[in-house]
Tab-separated table of C-alpha atoms and ligand atoms in Angstrom:
chain	number	residue	atom	x	y	z
A	246	UNK	CA	-14.361	8.885	29.020
A	247	UNK	CA	-12.817	7.488	25.855
A	248	UNK	CA	-14.138	8.743	22.716
A	249	UNK	CA	-16.933	6.191	21.570
A	250	UNK	CA	-17.569	7.566	17.834
A	251	UNK	CA	-15.803	9.485	15.325
A	252	UNK	CA	-16.497	10.811	11.861
A	253	UNK	CA	-13.834	10.918	9.199
A	254	UNK	CA	-13.888	12.288	5.648
A	255	UNK	CA	-13.918	9.155	3.533
A	256	UNK	CA	-10.534	7.878	3.247
A	257	UNK	CA	-8.575	6.363	0.233
A	258	UNK	CA	-6.145	3.557	0.067
A	259	UNK	CA	-3.034	4.671	-1.846
A	260	UNK	CA	-1.425	1.357	-2.333
A	261	UNK	CA	-3.673	-1.896	-2.834
A	262	UNK	CA	-3.468	-5.417	-4.249
A	263	UNK	CA	-6.875	-6.604	-5.431
A	264	UNK	CA	-5.778	-9.641	-7.538
A	265	UNK	CA	-7.969	-10.906	-10.457
A	266	UNK	CA	-10.799	-13.185	-11.253
A	267	UNK	CA	-12.854	-14.578	-8.592
A	268	UNK	CA	-10.693	-13.168	-5.869
A	269	UNK	CA	-12.113	-9.824	-6.741
A	270	UNK	CA	-15.396	-10.973	-5.219
A	271	UNK	CA	-13.795	-10.882	-1.890
A	272	UNK	CA	-11.232	-8.198	-2.060
A	273	UNK	CA	-13.278	-5.456	-3.908
A	274	UNK	CA	-16.090	-5.308	-1.355
A	275	UNK	CA	-13.564	-5.490	1.649
A	276	UNK	CA	-11.878	-2.201	0.307
A	277	UNK	CA	-15.078	-0.686	-1.222
A	278	UNK	CA	-16.762	-0.606	2.285
A	279	UNK	CA	-14.890	2.303	3.584
A	280	UNK	CA	-12.332	3.527	1.016
A	281	UNK	CA	-13.674	5.678	-1.965
A	282	UNK	CA	-10.632	5.225	-4.067
A	283	UNK	CA	-7.573	2.966	-4.138
A	284	UNK	CA	-4.276	2.873	-6.021
A	285	UNK	CA	-4.404	-0.537	-7.594
A	286	UNK	CA	-0.991	-2.494	-7.968
A	287	UNK	CA	-0.240	-3.855	-11.379
A	288	UNK	CA	1.634	-7.031	-10.308
A	289	UNK	CA	-0.615	-9.605	-11.898
A	290	UNK	CA	0.377	-12.470	-13.891
A	291	UNK	CA	1.026	-11.178	-16.595
A	292	UNK	CA	1.734	-7.677	-15.184
A	293	UNK	CA	-0.291	-4.711	-16.359
A	294	UNK	CA	1.947	-3.054	-18.874
A	295	UNK	CA	-0.456	-1.269	-21.128
A	296	UNK	CA	-3.052	1.418	-20.456
A	297	UNK	CA	-5.545	-0.536	-22.385
A	298	UNK	CA	-5.045	-3.659	-20.119
A	299	UNK	CA	-5.367	-1.470	-17.074
A	300	UNK	CA	-8.681	-0.176	-18.210
A	301	UNK	CA	-9.970	-3.587	-18.953
A	302	UNK	CA	-8.740	-4.671	-15.419
A	303	UNK	CA	-10.420	-1.756	-14.010
A	304	UNK	CA	-13.844	-2.823	-15.630
A	305	UNK	CA	-13.291	-6.263	-13.915
A	306	UNK	CA	-12.895	-4.644	-10.646
A	307	UNK	CA	-16.040	-2.414	-10.984
A	308	UNK	CA	-18.049	-5.539	-11.494
A	309	UNK	CA	-17.451	-6.594	-8.057
A	310	UNK	CA	-18.292	-3.306	-6.430
A	311	UNK	CA	-21.263	-4.103	-4.245
A	312	UNK	CA	-24.658	-2.344	-5.099
A	313	UNK	CA	-24.891	0.943	-3.328
A	314	UNK	CA	-21.177	1.346	-2.719
A	315	UNK	CA	-19.015	3.984	-4.704
A	316	UNK	CA	-15.555	3.031	-5.502
A	317	UNK	CA	-13.284	4.222	-8.077
A	318	UNK	CA	-10.052	2.260	-8.653
A	319	UNK	CA	-7.059	4.502	-9.532
A	320	UNK	CA	-4.934	2.259	-11.892
A	321	UNK	CA	-1.254	1.802	-12.379
A	322	UNK	CA	1.224	0.278	-15.056
A	323	UNK	CA	4.015	-1.841	-14.198
A	324	UNK	CA	7.438	-0.490	-15.099
A	325	UNK	CA	9.623	-2.805	-17.047
A	326	UNK	CA	12.950	-2.256	-18.658
A	327	UNK	CA	11.374	-1.284	-21.865
A	328	UNK	CA	7.836	0.481	-21.108
A	329	UNK	CA	7.142	2.158	-24.417
A	330	UNK	CA	6.841	6.120	-24.417
A	331	UNK	CA	3.483	5.800	-26.137
A	332	UNK	CA	2.106	4.149	-23.129
A	333	UNK	CA	3.352	7.045	-20.885
A	334	UNK	CA	1.648	9.470	-23.117
A	335	UNK	CA	-1.481	7.474	-23.147
A	336	UNK	CA	-1.375	7.337	-19.410
A	337	UNK	CA	-0.821	11.085	-19.028
A	338	UNK	CA	-4.228	11.645	-20.844
A	339	UNK	CA	-6.191	8.900	-18.876
A	340	UNK	CA	-7.521	9.928	-15.728
A	341	UNK	CA	-8.237	6.335	-14.423
A	342	UNK	CA	-4.547	5.509	-14.631
A	343	UNK	CA	-2.621	7.549	-12.316
A	344	UNK	CA	0.994	6.307	-11.782
A	345	UNK	CA	3.773	3.863	-12.689
A	346	UNK	CA	4.982	1.178	-10.366
A	347	UNK	CA	8.552	0.349	-10.023
A	348	UNK	CA	9.470	-3.132	-8.793
A	349	UNK	CA	13.177	-3.961	-8.793
A	350	UNK	CA	13.173	-7.413	-10.685
A	351	UNK	CA	12.970	-10.205	-8.049
A	352	UNK	CA	12.065	-7.956	-4.980
A	353	UNK	CA	8.610	-9.297	-4.276
A	354	UNK	CA	5.556	-11.093	-5.573
A	355	UNK	CA	5.416	-11.213	-9.373
A	356	UNK	CA	8.238	-8.829	-9.917
A	357	UNK	CA	10.208	-11.028	-12.361
A	358	UNK	CA	9.289	-8.550	-15.082
A	359	UNK	CA	10.451	-5.431	-13.034
A	360	UNK	CA	13.415	-3.176	-13.464
A	361	UNK	CA	16.835	-4.925	-13.831
A	362	UNK	CA	18.684	-1.585	-13.349
A	363	UNK	CA	17.654	1.956	-12.860
A	364	UNK	CA	19.734	3.101	-15.788
A	365	UNK	CA	17.596	1.109	-18.213
A	366	UNK	CA	14.621	3.036	-17.197
A	367	UNK	CA	15.900	6.578	-17.032
A	368	UNK	CA	14.626	7.478	-20.303
A	369	UNK	CA	11.127	6.411	-19.187
A	370	UNK	CA	11.430	8.279	-15.921
A	371	UNK	CA	12.613	11.479	-17.724
A	372	UNK	CA	9.487	11.578	-19.729
A	373	UNK	CA	7.359	10.686	-16.631
A	374	UNK	CA	9.012	13.645	-15.019
A	375	UNK	CA	7.988	15.944	-17.871
A	376	UNK	CA	4.455	14.522	-18.049
A	377	UNK	CA	3.974	14.888	-14.225
A	378	UNK	CA	3.324	11.079	-13.735
A	379	UNK	CA	4.213	9.755	-10.291
A	380	UNK	CA	6.575	6.926	-9.872
A	381	UNK	CA	5.597	4.417	-7.082
A	382	UNK	CA	8.711	2.615	-5.683
A	383	UNK	CA	9.114	-0.619	-3.972
A	384	UNK	CA	12.048	0.563	-2.151
A	385	UNK	CA	14.353	-2.567	-1.631
A	386	UNK	CA	17.633	-3.652	-3.381
A	387	UNK	CA	17.522	-7.390	-4.363
A	388	UNK	CA	21.388	-8.360	-3.919
A	389	UNK	CA	21.688	-11.613	-2.081
A	390	UNK	CA	24.605	-10.211	-0.163
A	391	UNK	CA	22.485	-7.451	1.521
A	392	UNK	CA	20.750	-8.613	4.631
A	393	UNK	CA	17.076	-8.662	4.151
A	394	UNK	CA	16.490	-6.143	7.146
A	395	UNK	CA	18.837	-3.667	5.371
A	396	UNK	CA	17.311	-3.739	1.900
A	397	UNK	CA	15.284	-0.651	2.214
A	398	UNK	CA	18.089	1.516	3.762
A	399	UNK	CA	20.428	0.289	0.834
A	400	UNK	CA	17.790	1.233	-1.735
A	401	UNK	CA	17.635	4.767	-0.480
A	402	UNK	CA	21.391	5.220	-0.437
A	403	UNK	CA	22.115	3.519	-3.698
A	404	UNK	CA	19.126	4.217	-5.945
A	405	UNK	CA	16.782	6.973	-4.503
A	406	UNK	CA	19.202	9.585	-3.461
A	407	UNK	CA	21.080	9.427	-6.729
A	408	UNK	CA	17.735	9.523	-8.413
A	409	UNK	CA	16.617	12.574	-6.645
A	410	UNK	CA	19.583	14.371	-7.461
A	411	UNK	CA	19.467	13.438	-11.176
A	412	UNK	CA	15.885	13.966	-11.795
A	413	UNK	CA	14.344	16.260	-9.034
A	414	UNK	CA	11.189	17.019	-11.157
A	415	UNK	CA	10.075	13.407	-10.808
A	416	UNK	CA	7.238	12.881	-8.197
A	417	UNK	CA	7.996	9.773	-6.065
A	418	UNK	CA	6.214	7.786	-3.563
A	419	UNK	CA	8.337	5.590	-1.631
A	420	UNK	CA	5.796	2.757	-0.897
A	421	UNK	CA	5.158	0.886	2.489
A	422	UNK	CA	8.136	2.435	4.161
A	423	UNK	CA	9.439	0.331	7.204
A	424	UNK	CA	12.507	1.936	8.565
A	425	UNK	CA	13.642	4.927	10.581
A	426	UNK	CA	16.053	5.707	7.550
A	427	UNK	CA	13.082	6.115	5.238
A	428	UNK	CA	11.178	8.301	7.544
A	429	UNK	CA	14.178	10.390	7.789
A	430	UNK	CA	14.661	10.523	4.086
A	431	UNK	CA	11.201	11.486	3.231
A	432	UNK	CA	11.123	14.102	5.968
A	433	UNK	CA	14.042	15.828	4.501
A	434	UNK	CA	12.803	15.872	1.013
A	435	UNK	CA	10.257	18.538	-0.625
A	436	UNK	CA	6.758	17.942	-1.712
A	437	UNK	CA	7.739	16.035	-4.626
A	438	UNK	CA	8.189	12.984	-2.526
A	439	UNK	CA	5.792	11.074	-0.496
A	440	UNK	CA	5.556	7.896	1.341
A	441	UNK	CA	2.706	5.426	2.076
A	442	UNK	CA	2.518	3.645	5.409
A	443	UNK	CA	0.781	0.245	5.997
A	444	UNK	CA	-1.175	-0.442	8.983
A	445	UNK	CA	0.691	-3.761	9.509
A	446	UNK	CA	4.048	-1.919	9.839
A	447	UNK	CA	2.460	0.275	12.451
A	448	UNK	CA	0.857	-2.551	14.426
A	449	UNK	CA	3.676	-5.171	14.361
A	450	UNK	CA	7.454	-5.610	14.592
A	451	UNK	CA	9.628	-8.671	13.785
A	452	UNK	CA	9.073	-10.281	16.998
A	453	UNK	CA	5.355	-10.689	16.045
A	454	UNK	CA	6.516	-12.772	13.194
A	455	UNK	CA	9.547	-14.640	14.802
A	456	UNK	CA	9.650	-14.712	18.660
A	457	UNK	CA	7.454	-17.421	19.574
A	458	UNK	CA	7.311	-19.643	16.395
A	459	UNK	CA	7.437	-18.666	12.823
A	460	UNK	CA	4.126	-17.010	11.631
A	461	UNK	CA	3.749	-16.924	7.978
A	462	UNK	CA	0.700	-14.625	8.026
A	463	UNK	CA	3.175	-11.830	9.292
A	464	UNK	CA	5.277	-12.319	6.379
A	465	UNK	CA	5.416	-9.387	3.903
A	466	UNK	CA	7.845	-7.397	1.956
A	467	UNK	CA	9.555	-5.135	2.860
A	468	UNK	CA	9.832	-7.285	5.896
A	469	UNK	CA	8.864	-6.222	9.357
A	470	UNK	CA	11.615	-4.719	11.244
A	471	UNK	CA	12.788	-4.083	14.770
A	472	UNK	CA	10.569	-1.993	17.276
A	473	UNK	CA	12.642	1.195	16.719
A	474	UNK	CA	11.666	1.337	13.223
A	475	UNK	CA	7.948	0.595	14.024
A	476	UNK	CA	8.068	3.591	16.625
A	477	UNK	CA	9.526	5.660	13.876
A	478	UNK	CA	6.847	4.837	11.444
A	479	UNK	CA	4.012	5.473	14.203
A	480	UNK	CA	5.729	8.906	14.755
A	481	UNK	CA	5.699	9.646	10.988
A	482	UNK	CA	2.142	8.605	10.561
A	483	UNK	CA	0.786	10.597	13.500
A	484	UNK	CA	3.053	13.690	13.044
A	485	UNK	CA	0.863	15.726	10.818
A	486	UNK	CA	3.558	15.729	7.906
A	487	UNK	CA	1.712	15.675	4.743
A	488	UNK	CA	4.371	13.499	3.192
A	489	UNK	CA	3.188	10.548	4.837
A	490	UNK	CA	-0.201	8.925	3.939
A	491	UNK	CA	-2.287	5.801	4.166
A	492	UNK	CA	-1.516	2.942	1.916
A	493	UNK	CA	-2.419	-0.519	3.238
A	494	UNK	CA	-0.385	-2.697	0.778
A	495	UNK	CA	-3.215	-5.276	1.630
A	496	UNK	CA	-1.906	-8.263	-0.238
A	497	UNK	CA	-4.050	-11.500	-0.061
A	498	UNK	CA	-2.662	-14.917	-1.009
A	499	UNK	CA	-4.367	-18.171	-0.778
A	500	UNK	CA	-4.008	-19.985	2.526
A	501	UNK	CA	-1.806	-22.708	0.946
A	502	UNK	CA	0.518	-20.191	-0.516
A	503	UNK	CA	1.090	-18.592	2.780
A	504	UNK	CA	1.352	-21.720	4.921
A	505	UNK	CA	3.982	-23.259	2.641
A	506	UNK	CA	7.782	-24.331	2.783
A	507	UNK	CA	8.120	-21.239	0.638
A	508	UNK	CA	5.540	-19.045	1.662
A	509	UNK	CA	4.372	-15.812	-0.253
A	510	UNK	CA	4.857	-12.342	1.034
A	511	UNK	CA	1.847	-10.401	1.872
A	512	UNK	CA	-0.738	-9.401	4.679
A	513	UNK	CA	-4.533	-9.193	4.051
A	514	UNK	CA	-5.501	-6.183	6.084
A	515	UNK	CA	-8.505	-4.710	3.888
A	516	UNK	CA	-11.302	-6.405	6.044
A	517	UNK	CA	-10.353	-4.098	8.880
A	518	UNK	CA	-8.005	-1.510	7.549
A	519	UNK	CA	-9.350	1.754	8.766
A	520	UNK	CA	-10.412	0.310	11.942
A	521	UNK	CA	-6.828	-0.943	12.729
A	522	UNK	CA	-5.342	2.362	11.800
A	523	UNK	CA	-7.760	3.910	14.201
A	524	UNK	CA	-6.409	1.522	16.878
A	525	UNK	CA	-2.868	2.492	16.368
A	526	UNK	CA	-3.578	6.241	16.357
A	527	UNK	CA	-5.726	5.860	19.480
A	528	UNK	CA	-2.790	3.900	21.148
A	529	UNK	CA	-0.693	7.030	20.819
A	530	UNK	CA	-3.377	9.680	21.637
A	531	UNK	CA	-3.594	10.896	18.079
A	532	UNK	CA	-6.968	9.996	16.796
A	533	UNK	CA	-7.395	13.435	15.763
A	534	UNK	CA	-4.473	13.077	13.281
A	535	UNK	CA	-6.122	10.230	11.427
A	536	UNK	CA	-8.387	12.241	9.219
A	537	UNK	CA	-5.170	14.004	7.499
A	538	UNK	CA	-3.379	10.918	7.173
A	539	UNK	CA	-6.140	8.683	5.686
A	540	UNK	CA	-8.162	11.285	3.818
A	541	UNK	CA	-6.435	14.590	3.053
A	542	UNK	CA	-2.766	14.055	2.484
A	543	UNK	CA	-3.137	11.437	-0.201
A	544	UNK	CA	-5.204	13.346	-2.522
A	545	UNK	CA	-3.115	16.443	-1.913
A	546	UNK	CA	0.003	14.542	-3.094
A	547	UNK	CA	-1.626	13.264	-6.216
A	548	UNK	CA	-3.404	16.687	-7.026
A	549	UNK	CA	-6.949	15.355	-6.607
A	550	UNK	CA	-9.869	16.460	-4.565
A	551	UNK	CA	-10.584	15.206	-1.004
A	552	UNK	CA	-13.711	13.011	-0.818
A	553	UNK	CA	-16.777	14.602	0.136
A	554	UNK	CA	-18.655	11.873	2.065
A	555	UNK	CA	-17.725	10.715	5.491
A	556	UNK	CA	-17.660	7.427	7.468
A	557	UNK	CA	-18.104	6.799	11.119
A	558	UNK	CA	-16.174	4.465	13.295
A	559	UNK	CA	-17.688	3.354	16.675
A	560	UNK	CA	-16.118	1.845	19.565
A	561	UNK	CA	-17.662	-1.609	19.493
A	562	UNK	CA	-15.891	-4.824	19.886
A	563	UNK	CA	-16.113	-7.508	17.123
A	564	UNK	CA	-14.375	-10.576	15.992
A	565	UNK	CA	-12.426	-11.019	12.759
A	566	UNK	CA	-13.541	-14.120	10.830
A	567	UNK	CA	-10.777	-16.902	10.803
A	568	UNK	CA	-10.775	-16.692	6.979
A	569	UNK	CA	-12.695	-15.436	3.841
A	570	UNK	CA	-13.489	-17.191	0.603
A	571	UNK	CA	-10.681	-16.234	-2.060
A	572	UNK	CA	-11.428	-17.821	-5.417
A	573	UNK	CA	-11.567	-21.387	-5.022
A	574	UNK	CA	-9.312	-21.265	-1.814
A	575	UNK	CA	-9.565	-19.166	1.357
A	576	UNK	CA	-7.518	-16.193	2.739
A	577	UNK	CA	-6.560	-15.598	6.260
A	578	UNK	CA	-6.939	-11.983	7.231
A	579	UNK	CA	-4.808	-9.885	9.760
A	580	UNK	CA	-6.004	-10.465	13.347
A	581	UNK	CA	-7.800	-13.768	12.377
A	582	UNK	CA	-10.271	-14.745	14.835
A	583	UNK	CA	-9.219	-11.942	17.307
A	584	UNK	CA	-11.172	-9.015	18.679
A	585	UNK	CA	-11.025	-5.568	17.356
A	586	UNK	CA	-12.217	-2.314	19.172
A	587	UNK	CA	-13.293	-0.131	16.379
A	588	UNK	CA	-16.174	-1.003	14.110
A	589	UNK	CA	-17.254	0.819	10.853
A	590	UNK	CA	-20.764	2.105	11.098
A	591	UNK	CA	-22.732	0.012	8.425
A	592	UNK	CA	-19.564	-1.978	7.703
A	593	UNK	CA	-19.920	-5.432	6.402
A	594	UNK	CA	-16.949	-7.386	7.088
B	672	DOR	O1	4.116	-8.229	0.986
B	672	DOR	C1	4.171	-7.858	-0.144
B	672	DOR	N1	3.113	-8.444	-0.936
B	672	DOR	N2	4.843	-7.019	-0.482
B	672	DOR	C2	4.769	-6.740	-1.829
B	672	DOR	O2	5.703	-5.835	-2.366
B	672	DOR	C3	3.825	-7.346	-2.827
B	672	DOR	C4	2.829	-7.911	-2.091
B	672	DOR	C5	2.111	-8.944	-3.018
B	672	DOR	O3	1.745	-8.575	-4.179
B	672	DOR	O4	1.796	-9.965	-2.547
B	673	ZN	ZN1	2.363	-3.726	-2.586
């Protein structure tokens, strides 16, 4: 008989967008229901470029943690062409801020203040390498001539390989990988390089977004790729290779910003993230590999302790709500209105 319950060391989400303001009342409880820690992306408007701003943002997040829950946001700074050295030194002494996020300017949501060329940020990256601060990279080139489905591969060839050669001491996470090439690149690197894998890139490929009508709620960046890439990601996530760990990139947008003639990129997976990872791992007979991917390999990469609590998942069908409140709007979650097969014990979605 198929397994009915399983217990997992409490997982962490190593890549998360919580947004700000009233949205936190929805996003924070959804993540805090099962994740102990999460790396919080800094692409707010304006972006989080100072340690002091990151700490104030962290306080706003903590105000939305439900009574009785424990949740520790791990903050990041947004890398601009001129992030001051002082901020990096402050970051290195501040345990609540753990990394710097690299957005190529124009690559995605609120990335206008991002990096315009890698040369401009090399001095900052050199300091980060010395201080042991990880660089979290959105790995896509932004050139209009480059096909959107090839942008990750080009980033690896043009930016990442030279960066690894020039600055091998820098710790790098290639975030939300989406291609076979990214899996191969990370697999061939040493322990200085890790990668997060989202649940939506494991569950879906570009047919889900495009094959029977354009579905804006499947639009994210990096964009969903063809099925051979999806298979490579599933193999990587379930391989037991510690370089690959859980990062949802759960990225909520108000309904009207998704269902629009110029819709925003992002899929809101937080309300069922761990349940959906369990679904994928079970489909390939690898439920026993989930704990390492979700709870062990991330802290190992970041040099942090593994959580001590546990969570339990039970095989029990439930239906994802069609939408959730989101400030003065609503947000449509992944699998809206559909059935899910795993349920978190004591979960409140
Ligand atoms: O789909 C995405 N949404 N990809 C990103 O890189 C950013 C994120 C967001 O902030 O909406
Ligand atoms: Zn992201």
